[in-house]
mmCIF file of C-alpha atoms in Angstrom:
data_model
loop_
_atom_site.group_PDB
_atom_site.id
_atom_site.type_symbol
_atom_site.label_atom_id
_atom_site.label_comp_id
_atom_site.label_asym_id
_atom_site.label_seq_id
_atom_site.Cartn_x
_atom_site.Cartn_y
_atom_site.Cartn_z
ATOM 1 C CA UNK A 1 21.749 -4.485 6.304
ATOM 2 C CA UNK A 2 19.862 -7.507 4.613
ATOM 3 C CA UNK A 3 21.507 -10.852 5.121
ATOM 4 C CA UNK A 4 22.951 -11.113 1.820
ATOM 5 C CA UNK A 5 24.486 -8.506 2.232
ATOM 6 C CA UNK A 6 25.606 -8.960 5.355
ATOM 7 C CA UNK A 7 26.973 -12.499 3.607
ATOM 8 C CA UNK A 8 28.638 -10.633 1.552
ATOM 9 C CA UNK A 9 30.319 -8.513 3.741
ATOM 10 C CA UNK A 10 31.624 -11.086 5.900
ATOM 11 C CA UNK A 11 33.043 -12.692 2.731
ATOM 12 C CA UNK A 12 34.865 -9.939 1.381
ATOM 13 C CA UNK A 13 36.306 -8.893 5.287
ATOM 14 C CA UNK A 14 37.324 -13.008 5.091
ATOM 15 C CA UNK A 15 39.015 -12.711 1.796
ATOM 16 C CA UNK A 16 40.816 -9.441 2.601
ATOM 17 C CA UNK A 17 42.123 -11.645 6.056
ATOM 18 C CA UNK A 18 42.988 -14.222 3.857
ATOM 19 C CA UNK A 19 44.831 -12.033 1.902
ATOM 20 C CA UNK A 20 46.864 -9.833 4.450
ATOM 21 C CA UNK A 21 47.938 -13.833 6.105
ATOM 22 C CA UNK A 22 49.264 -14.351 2.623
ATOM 23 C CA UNK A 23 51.534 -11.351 2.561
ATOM 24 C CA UNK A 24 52.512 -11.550 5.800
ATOM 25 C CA UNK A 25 53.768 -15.537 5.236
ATOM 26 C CA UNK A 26 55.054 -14.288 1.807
ATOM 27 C CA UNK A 27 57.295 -11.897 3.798
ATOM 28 C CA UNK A 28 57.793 -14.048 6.513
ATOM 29 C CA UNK A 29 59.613 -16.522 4.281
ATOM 30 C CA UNK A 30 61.946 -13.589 2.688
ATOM 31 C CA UNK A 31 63.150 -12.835 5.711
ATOM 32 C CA UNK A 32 63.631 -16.756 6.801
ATOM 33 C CA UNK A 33 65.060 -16.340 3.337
ATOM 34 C CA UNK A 34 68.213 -13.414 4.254
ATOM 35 C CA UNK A 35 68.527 -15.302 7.402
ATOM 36 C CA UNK A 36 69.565 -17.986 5.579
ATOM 37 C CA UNK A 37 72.341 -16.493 3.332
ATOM 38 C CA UNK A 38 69.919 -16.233 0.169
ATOM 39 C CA UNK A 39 71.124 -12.670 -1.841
ATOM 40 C CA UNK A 40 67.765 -10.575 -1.516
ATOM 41 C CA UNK A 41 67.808 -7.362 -3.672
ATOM 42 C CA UNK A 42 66.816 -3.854 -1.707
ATOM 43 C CA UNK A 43 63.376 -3.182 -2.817
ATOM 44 C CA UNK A 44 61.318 0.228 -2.127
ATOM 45 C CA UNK A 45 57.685 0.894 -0.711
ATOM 46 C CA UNK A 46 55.089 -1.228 -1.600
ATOM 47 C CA UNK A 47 52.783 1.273 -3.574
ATOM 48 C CA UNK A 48 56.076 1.316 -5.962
ATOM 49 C CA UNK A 49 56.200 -2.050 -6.733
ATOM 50 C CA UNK A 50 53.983 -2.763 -10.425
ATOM 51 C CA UNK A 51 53.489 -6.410 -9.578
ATOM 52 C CA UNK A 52 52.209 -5.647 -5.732
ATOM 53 C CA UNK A 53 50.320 -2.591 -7.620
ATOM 54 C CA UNK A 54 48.384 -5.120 -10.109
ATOM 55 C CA UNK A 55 48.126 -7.457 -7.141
ATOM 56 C CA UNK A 56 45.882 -5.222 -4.858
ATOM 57 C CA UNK A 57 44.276 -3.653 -7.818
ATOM 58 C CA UNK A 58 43.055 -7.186 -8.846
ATOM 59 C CA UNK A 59 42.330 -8.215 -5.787
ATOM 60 C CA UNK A 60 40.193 -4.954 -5.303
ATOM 61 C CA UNK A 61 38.689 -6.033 -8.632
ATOM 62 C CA UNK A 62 37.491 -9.300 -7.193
ATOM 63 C CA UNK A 63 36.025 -8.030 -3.974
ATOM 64 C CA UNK A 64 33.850 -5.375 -5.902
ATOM 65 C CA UNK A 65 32.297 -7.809 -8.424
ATOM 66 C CA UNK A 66 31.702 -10.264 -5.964
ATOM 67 C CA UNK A 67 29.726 -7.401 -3.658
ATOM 68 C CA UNK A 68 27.951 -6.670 -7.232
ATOM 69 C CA UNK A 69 27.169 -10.319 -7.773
ATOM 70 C CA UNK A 70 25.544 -10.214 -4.249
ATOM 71 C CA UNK A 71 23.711 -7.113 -4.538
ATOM 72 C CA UNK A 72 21.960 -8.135 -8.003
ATOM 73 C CA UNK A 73 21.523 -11.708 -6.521
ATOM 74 C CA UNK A 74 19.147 -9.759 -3.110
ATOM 75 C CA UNK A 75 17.733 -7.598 -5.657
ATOM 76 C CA UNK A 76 16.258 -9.848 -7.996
ATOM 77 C CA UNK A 77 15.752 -12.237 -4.637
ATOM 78 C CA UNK A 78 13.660 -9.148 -3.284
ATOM 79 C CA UNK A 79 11.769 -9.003 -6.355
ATOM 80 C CA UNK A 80 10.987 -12.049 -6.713
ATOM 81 C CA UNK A 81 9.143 -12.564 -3.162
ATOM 82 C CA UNK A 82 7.144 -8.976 -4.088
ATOM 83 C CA UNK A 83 5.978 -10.534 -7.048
ATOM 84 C CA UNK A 84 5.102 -14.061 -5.035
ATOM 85 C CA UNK A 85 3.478 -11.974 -1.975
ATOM 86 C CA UNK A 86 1.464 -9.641 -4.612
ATOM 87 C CA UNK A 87 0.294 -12.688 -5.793
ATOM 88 C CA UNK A 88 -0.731 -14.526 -2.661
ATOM 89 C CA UNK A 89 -2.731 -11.794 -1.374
ATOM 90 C CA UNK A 90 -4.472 -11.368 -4.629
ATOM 91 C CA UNK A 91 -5.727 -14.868 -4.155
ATOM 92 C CA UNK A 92 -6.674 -13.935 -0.496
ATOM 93 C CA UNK A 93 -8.581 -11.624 -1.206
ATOM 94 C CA UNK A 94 -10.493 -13.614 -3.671
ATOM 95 C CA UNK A 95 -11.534 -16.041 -1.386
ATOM 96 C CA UNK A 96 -14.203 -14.261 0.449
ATOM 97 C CA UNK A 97 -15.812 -13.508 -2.692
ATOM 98 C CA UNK A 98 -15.597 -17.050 -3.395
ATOM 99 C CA UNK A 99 -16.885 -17.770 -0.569
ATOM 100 C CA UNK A 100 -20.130 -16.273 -0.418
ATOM 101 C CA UNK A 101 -20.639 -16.988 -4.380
ATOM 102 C CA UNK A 102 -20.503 -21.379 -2.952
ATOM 103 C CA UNK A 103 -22.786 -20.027 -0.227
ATOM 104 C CA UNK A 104 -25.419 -18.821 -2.597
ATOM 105 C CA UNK A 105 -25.239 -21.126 -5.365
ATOM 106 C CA UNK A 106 -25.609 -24.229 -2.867
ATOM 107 C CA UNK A 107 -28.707 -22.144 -0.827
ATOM 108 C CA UNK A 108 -30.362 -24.921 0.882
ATOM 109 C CA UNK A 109 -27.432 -27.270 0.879
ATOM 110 C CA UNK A 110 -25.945 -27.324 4.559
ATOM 111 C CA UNK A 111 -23.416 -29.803 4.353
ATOM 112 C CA UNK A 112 -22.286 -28.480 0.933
ATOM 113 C CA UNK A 113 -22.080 -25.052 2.260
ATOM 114 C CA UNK A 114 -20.054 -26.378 4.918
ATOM 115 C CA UNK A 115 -17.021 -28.817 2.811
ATOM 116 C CA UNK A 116 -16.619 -25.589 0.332
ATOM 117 C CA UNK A 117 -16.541 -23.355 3.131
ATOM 118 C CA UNK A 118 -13.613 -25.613 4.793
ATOM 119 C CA UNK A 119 -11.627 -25.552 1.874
ATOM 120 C CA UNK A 120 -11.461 -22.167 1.226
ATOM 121 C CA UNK A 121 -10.469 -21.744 5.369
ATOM 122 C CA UNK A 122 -7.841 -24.022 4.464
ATOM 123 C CA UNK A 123 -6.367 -22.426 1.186
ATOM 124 C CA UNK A 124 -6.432 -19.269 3.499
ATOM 125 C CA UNK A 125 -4.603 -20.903 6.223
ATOM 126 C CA UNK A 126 -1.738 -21.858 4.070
ATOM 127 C CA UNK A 127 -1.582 -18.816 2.099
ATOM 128 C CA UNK A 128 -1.816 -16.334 4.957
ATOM 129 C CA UNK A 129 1.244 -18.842 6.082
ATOM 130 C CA UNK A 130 2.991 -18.347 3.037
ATOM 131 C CA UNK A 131 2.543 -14.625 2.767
ATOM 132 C CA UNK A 132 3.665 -13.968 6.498
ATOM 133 C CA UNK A 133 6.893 -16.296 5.801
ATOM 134 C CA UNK A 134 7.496 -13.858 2.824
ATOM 135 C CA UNK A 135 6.846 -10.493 4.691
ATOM 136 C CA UNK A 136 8.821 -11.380 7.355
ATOM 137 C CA UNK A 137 11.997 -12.142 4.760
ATOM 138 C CA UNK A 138 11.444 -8.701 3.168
ATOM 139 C CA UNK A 139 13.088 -5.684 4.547
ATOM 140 C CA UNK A 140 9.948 -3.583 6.472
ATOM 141 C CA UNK A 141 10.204 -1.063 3.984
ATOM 142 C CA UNK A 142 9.266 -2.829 1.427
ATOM 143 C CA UNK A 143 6.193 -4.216 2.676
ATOM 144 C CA UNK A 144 2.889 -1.580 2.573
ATOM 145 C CA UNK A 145 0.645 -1.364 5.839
ATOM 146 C CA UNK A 146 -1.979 -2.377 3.069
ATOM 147 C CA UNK A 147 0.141 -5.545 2.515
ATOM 148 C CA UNK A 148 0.672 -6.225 6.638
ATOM 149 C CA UNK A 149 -3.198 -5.605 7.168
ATOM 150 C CA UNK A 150 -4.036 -8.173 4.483
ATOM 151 C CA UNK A 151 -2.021 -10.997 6.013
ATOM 152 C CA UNK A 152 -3.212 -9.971 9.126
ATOM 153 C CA UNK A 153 -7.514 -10.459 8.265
ATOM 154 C CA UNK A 154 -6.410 -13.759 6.596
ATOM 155 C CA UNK A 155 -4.878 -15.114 9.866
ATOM 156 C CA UNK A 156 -8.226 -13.903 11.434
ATOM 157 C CA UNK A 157 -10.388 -15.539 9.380
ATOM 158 C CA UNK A 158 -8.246 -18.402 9.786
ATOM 159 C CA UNK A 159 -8.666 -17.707 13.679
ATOM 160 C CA UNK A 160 -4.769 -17.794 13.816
ATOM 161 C CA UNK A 161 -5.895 -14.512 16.270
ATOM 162 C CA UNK A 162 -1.958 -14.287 17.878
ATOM 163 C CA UNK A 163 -0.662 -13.912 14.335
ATOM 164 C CA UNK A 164 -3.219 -11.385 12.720
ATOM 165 C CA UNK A 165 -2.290 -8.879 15.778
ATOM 166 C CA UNK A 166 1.188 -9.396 15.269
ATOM 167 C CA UNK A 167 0.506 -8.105 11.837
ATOM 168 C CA UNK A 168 -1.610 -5.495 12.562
ATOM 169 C CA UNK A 169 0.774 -4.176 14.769
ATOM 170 C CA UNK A 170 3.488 -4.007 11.911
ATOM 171 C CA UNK A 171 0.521 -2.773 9.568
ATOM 172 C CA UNK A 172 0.363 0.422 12.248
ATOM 173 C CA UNK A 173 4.231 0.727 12.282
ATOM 174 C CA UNK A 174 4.608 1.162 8.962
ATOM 175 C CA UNK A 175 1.346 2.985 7.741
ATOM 176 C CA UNK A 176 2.331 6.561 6.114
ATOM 177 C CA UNK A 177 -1.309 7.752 5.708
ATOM 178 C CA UNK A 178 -4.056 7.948 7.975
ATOM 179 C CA UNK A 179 -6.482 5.567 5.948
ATOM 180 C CA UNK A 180 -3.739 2.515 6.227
ATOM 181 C CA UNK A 181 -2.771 3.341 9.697
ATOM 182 C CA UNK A 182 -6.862 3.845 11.053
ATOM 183 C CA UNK A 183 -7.899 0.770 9.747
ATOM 184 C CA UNK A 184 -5.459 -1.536 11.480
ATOM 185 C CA UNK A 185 -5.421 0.483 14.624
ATOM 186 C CA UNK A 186 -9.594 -0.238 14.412
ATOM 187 C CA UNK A 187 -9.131 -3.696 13.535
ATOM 188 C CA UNK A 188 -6.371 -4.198 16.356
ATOM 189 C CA UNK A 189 -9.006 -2.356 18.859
ATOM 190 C CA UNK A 190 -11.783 -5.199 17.911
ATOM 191 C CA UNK A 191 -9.364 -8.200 18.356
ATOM 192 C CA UNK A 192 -8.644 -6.543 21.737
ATOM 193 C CA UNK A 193 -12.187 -7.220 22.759
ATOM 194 C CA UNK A 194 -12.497 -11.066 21.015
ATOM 195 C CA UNK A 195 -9.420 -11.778 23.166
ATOM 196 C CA UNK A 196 -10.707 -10.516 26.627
ATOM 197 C CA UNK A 197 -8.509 -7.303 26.312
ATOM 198 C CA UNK A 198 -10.880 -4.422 26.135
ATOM 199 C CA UNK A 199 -9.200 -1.867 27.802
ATOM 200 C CA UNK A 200 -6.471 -2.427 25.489
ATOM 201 C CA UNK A 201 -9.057 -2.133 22.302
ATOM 202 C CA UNK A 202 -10.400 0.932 24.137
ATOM 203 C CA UNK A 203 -7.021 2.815 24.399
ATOM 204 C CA UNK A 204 -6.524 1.969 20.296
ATOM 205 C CA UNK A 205 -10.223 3.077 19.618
ATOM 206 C CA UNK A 206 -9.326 6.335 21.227
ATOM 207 C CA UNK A 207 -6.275 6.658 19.655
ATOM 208 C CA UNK A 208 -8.030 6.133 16.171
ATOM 209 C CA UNK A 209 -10.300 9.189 17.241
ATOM 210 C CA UNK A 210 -6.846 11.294 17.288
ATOM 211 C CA UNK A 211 -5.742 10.071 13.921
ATOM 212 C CA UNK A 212 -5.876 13.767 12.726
ATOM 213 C CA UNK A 213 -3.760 14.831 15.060
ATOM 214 C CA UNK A 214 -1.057 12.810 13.333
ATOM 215 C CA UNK A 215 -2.598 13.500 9.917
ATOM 216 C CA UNK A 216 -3.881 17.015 9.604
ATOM 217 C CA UNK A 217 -4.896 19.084 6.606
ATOM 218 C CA UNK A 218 -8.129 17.009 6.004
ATOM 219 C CA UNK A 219 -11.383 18.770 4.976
ATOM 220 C CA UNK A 220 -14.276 18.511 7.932
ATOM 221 C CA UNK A 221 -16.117 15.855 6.233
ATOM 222 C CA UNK A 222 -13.597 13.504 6.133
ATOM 223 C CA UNK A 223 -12.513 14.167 9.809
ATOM 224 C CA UNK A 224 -16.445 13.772 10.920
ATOM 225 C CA UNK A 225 -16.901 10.680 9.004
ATOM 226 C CA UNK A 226 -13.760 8.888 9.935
ATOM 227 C CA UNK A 227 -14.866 9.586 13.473
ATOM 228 C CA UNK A 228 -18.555 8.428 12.964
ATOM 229 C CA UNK A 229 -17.061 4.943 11.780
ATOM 230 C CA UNK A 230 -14.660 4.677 14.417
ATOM 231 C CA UNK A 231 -17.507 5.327 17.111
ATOM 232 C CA UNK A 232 -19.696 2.731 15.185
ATOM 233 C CA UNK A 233 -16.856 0.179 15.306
ATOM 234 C CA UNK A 234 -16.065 1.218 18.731
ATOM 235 C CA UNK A 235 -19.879 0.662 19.770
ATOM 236 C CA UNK A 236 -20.208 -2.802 18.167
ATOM 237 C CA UNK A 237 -17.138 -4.265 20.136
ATOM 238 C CA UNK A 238 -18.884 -3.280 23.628
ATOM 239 C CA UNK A 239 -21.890 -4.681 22.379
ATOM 240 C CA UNK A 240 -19.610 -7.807 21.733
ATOM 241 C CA UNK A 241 -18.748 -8.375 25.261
ATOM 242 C CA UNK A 242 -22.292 -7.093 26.770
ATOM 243 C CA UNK A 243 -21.708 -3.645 27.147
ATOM 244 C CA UNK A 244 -24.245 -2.133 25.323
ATOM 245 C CA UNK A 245 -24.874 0.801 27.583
ATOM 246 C CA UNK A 246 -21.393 2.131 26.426
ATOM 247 C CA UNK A 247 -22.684 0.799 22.804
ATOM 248 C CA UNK A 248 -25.359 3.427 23.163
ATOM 249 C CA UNK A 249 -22.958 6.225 24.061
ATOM 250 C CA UNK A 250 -20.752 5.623 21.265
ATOM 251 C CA UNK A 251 -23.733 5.553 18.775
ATOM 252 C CA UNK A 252 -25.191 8.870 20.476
ATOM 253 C CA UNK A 253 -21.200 10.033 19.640
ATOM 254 C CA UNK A 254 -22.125 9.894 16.409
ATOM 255 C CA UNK A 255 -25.407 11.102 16.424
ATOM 256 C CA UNK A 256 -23.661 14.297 17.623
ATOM 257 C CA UNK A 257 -20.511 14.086 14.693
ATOM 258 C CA UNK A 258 -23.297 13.955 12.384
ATOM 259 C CA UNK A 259 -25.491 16.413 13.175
ATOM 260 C CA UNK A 260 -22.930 19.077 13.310
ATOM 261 C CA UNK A 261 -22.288 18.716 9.527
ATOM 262 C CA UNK A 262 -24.403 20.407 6.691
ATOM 263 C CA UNK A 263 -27.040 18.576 4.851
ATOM 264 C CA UNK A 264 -26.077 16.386 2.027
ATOM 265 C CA UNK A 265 -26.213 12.628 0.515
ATOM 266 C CA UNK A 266 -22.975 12.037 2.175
ATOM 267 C CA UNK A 267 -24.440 13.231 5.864
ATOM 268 C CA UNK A 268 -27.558 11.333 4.988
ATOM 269 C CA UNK A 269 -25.495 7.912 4.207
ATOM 270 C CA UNK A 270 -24.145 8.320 7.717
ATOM 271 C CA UNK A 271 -27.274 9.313 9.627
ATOM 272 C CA UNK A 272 -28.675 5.705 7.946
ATOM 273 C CA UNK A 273 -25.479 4.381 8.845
ATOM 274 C CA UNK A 274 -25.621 5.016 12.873
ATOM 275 C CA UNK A 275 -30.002 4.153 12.606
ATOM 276 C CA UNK A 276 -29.332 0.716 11.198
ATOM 277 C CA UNK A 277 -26.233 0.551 13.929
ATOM 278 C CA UNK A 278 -28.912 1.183 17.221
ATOM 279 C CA UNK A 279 -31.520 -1.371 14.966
ATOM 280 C CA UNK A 280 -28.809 -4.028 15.612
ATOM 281 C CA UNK A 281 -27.823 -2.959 18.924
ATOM 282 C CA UNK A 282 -31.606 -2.971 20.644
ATOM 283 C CA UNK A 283 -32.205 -6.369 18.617
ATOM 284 C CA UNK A 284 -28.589 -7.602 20.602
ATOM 285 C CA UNK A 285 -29.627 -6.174 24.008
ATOM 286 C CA UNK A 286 -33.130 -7.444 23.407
ATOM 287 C CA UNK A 287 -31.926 -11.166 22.637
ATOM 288 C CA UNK A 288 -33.354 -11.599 19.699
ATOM 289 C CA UNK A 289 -29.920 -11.239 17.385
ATOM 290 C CA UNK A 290 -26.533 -12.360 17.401
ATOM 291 C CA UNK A 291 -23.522 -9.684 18.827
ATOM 292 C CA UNK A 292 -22.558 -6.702 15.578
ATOM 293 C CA UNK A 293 -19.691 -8.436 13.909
ATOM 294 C CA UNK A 294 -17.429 -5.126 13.426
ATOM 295 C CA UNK A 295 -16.513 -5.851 9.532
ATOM 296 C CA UNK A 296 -12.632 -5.400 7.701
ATOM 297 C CA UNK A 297 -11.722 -2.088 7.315
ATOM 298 C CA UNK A 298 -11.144 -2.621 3.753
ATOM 299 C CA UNK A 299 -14.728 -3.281 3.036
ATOM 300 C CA UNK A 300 -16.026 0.473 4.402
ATOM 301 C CA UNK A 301 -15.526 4.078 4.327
ATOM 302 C CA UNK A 302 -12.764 5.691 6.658
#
């Protein structure tokens, strides 16, 4: 029960108190009334009596429109904040683009670069503040794991890193296909290992490779691929931390996905995928390039 209506509730158990008191002091004082000498005509049940009748029944009356009046007042309060959270996250997702459109058109221009790129980490700070202060006000099954996983990335490019895996952990909870529920469970994995929690981010990557155990039905290229990515993912967040001989195993995973599928532009795209992923890897073990940054599920494939 929301807390309106849970408002409402309490008001109309109050009123119907309030009410009860009333009679019972209105019958209180007849019988003070007889006590007293004062004539007092026989009267039958209750339910006979037309002016108790029209009593109750208007009082009845008045509880139901007031439950109405609170129920139209959540709804429109519900939609409302979808409309204000729709529109937040719009805007968050805009800013990357942003973004890297400042970081090209001022090439050259460090300190530029830098002030844009500071405001836009501050318009996502305060947005990803509003839209979690939203969420949380909503009942859970109105927000989408899309919706959770968006707040979540723009607390962690915000590097508000407690927040975005409280929200990827509500983006999993509420996820009712396998391409919402993967992509947070991934992304949850990889904040694992930025936190200094890997064997935590290793039990999620695993559990990612089960996702069709949950979700079944899928054709075989779907399954393979998902599981390619996942191994990919998996492989740059050891490489992360300095494990890249468990990097390599992952990426020879995939090797193995992929070569057990038929040829094709799709098995192609992901034999160039896991090549350019052991590129990056030997330049990372070799020293001469910076850690794989495993990207936002949003941006790639399952």
């Amino acid at each position: 029960m929301s807390n309106t209506l849970r408002k409402a509730f309490y008001g109309i158990i109050f009123f119907a108190a309030l009410g009860v008191c009333l009679s019972s002091l209105g019958g209180h004082a007849q019988v003070l009334a007889a006590e007293n000498g004062a004539a007092a005509s026989p009267k039958g049940p209750w339910y006979r009596d037309i002016s108790t009748i029209i009593s109750v029944t208007a009082l009845a009356f008045s509880f139901g429109t007031t439950f109405v009046s609170y129920h139209r007042t959540e709804m429109q309060d519900i939609q409302a904040s979808r409309q204000e959270l729709r529109g937040i996250l719009q805007r968050l997702s805009a800013i990357p683009r942003e973004n890297l459109e400042a970081a090209k058109r001022y090439a050259g221009d460090q300190s530029s670069i830098a002030g844009v790129s500071q405001l836009y980490n501050q318009e996502c700070t305060m947005l990803s503040r509003q839209a979690a202060e939203i969420a949380k006000r909503l009942p859970k099954n109105l927000v989408s794991g899309t919706e959770y996983y968006a707040i979540a990335v723009a607390f962690q490019s915000s590097y508000n890193l407690s927040a975005a895996k409280e929200f990827l952990n509500l983006a999993m909870t509420v996820a009712n296909n396998f391409n919402d529920e993967i992509g947070a469970i991934r992304s949850s994995a990889n904040l694992d290992f930025i936190t200094g929690r890997p064997e935590e981010g290793r039990v999620l990557y695993q559990q990612a490779l089960n996702i069709f155990a949950k979700y079944p039905g899928y054709d075989p290229y779907t399954i393979a691929s998902t599981h390619i990515y996942t191994e990919i993912f998996w492989g740059g967040s050891e490489a992360g931390i300095g494990q890249f001989q468990l990097a390599t195993q992952h990426a020879d995973n995939a090797q193995r996905i992929v070569e057990g599928l038929p040829a094709s532009m799709g098995s192609d795209g992901l034999k160039a995928q896991i090549e350019q992923a052991r590129q990056q890897l030997a330049r990372v073990s070799a020293g001469t390039a910076s850690a794989p940054v495993v990207p936002a599920q949003t941006w790639l494939p399952h």
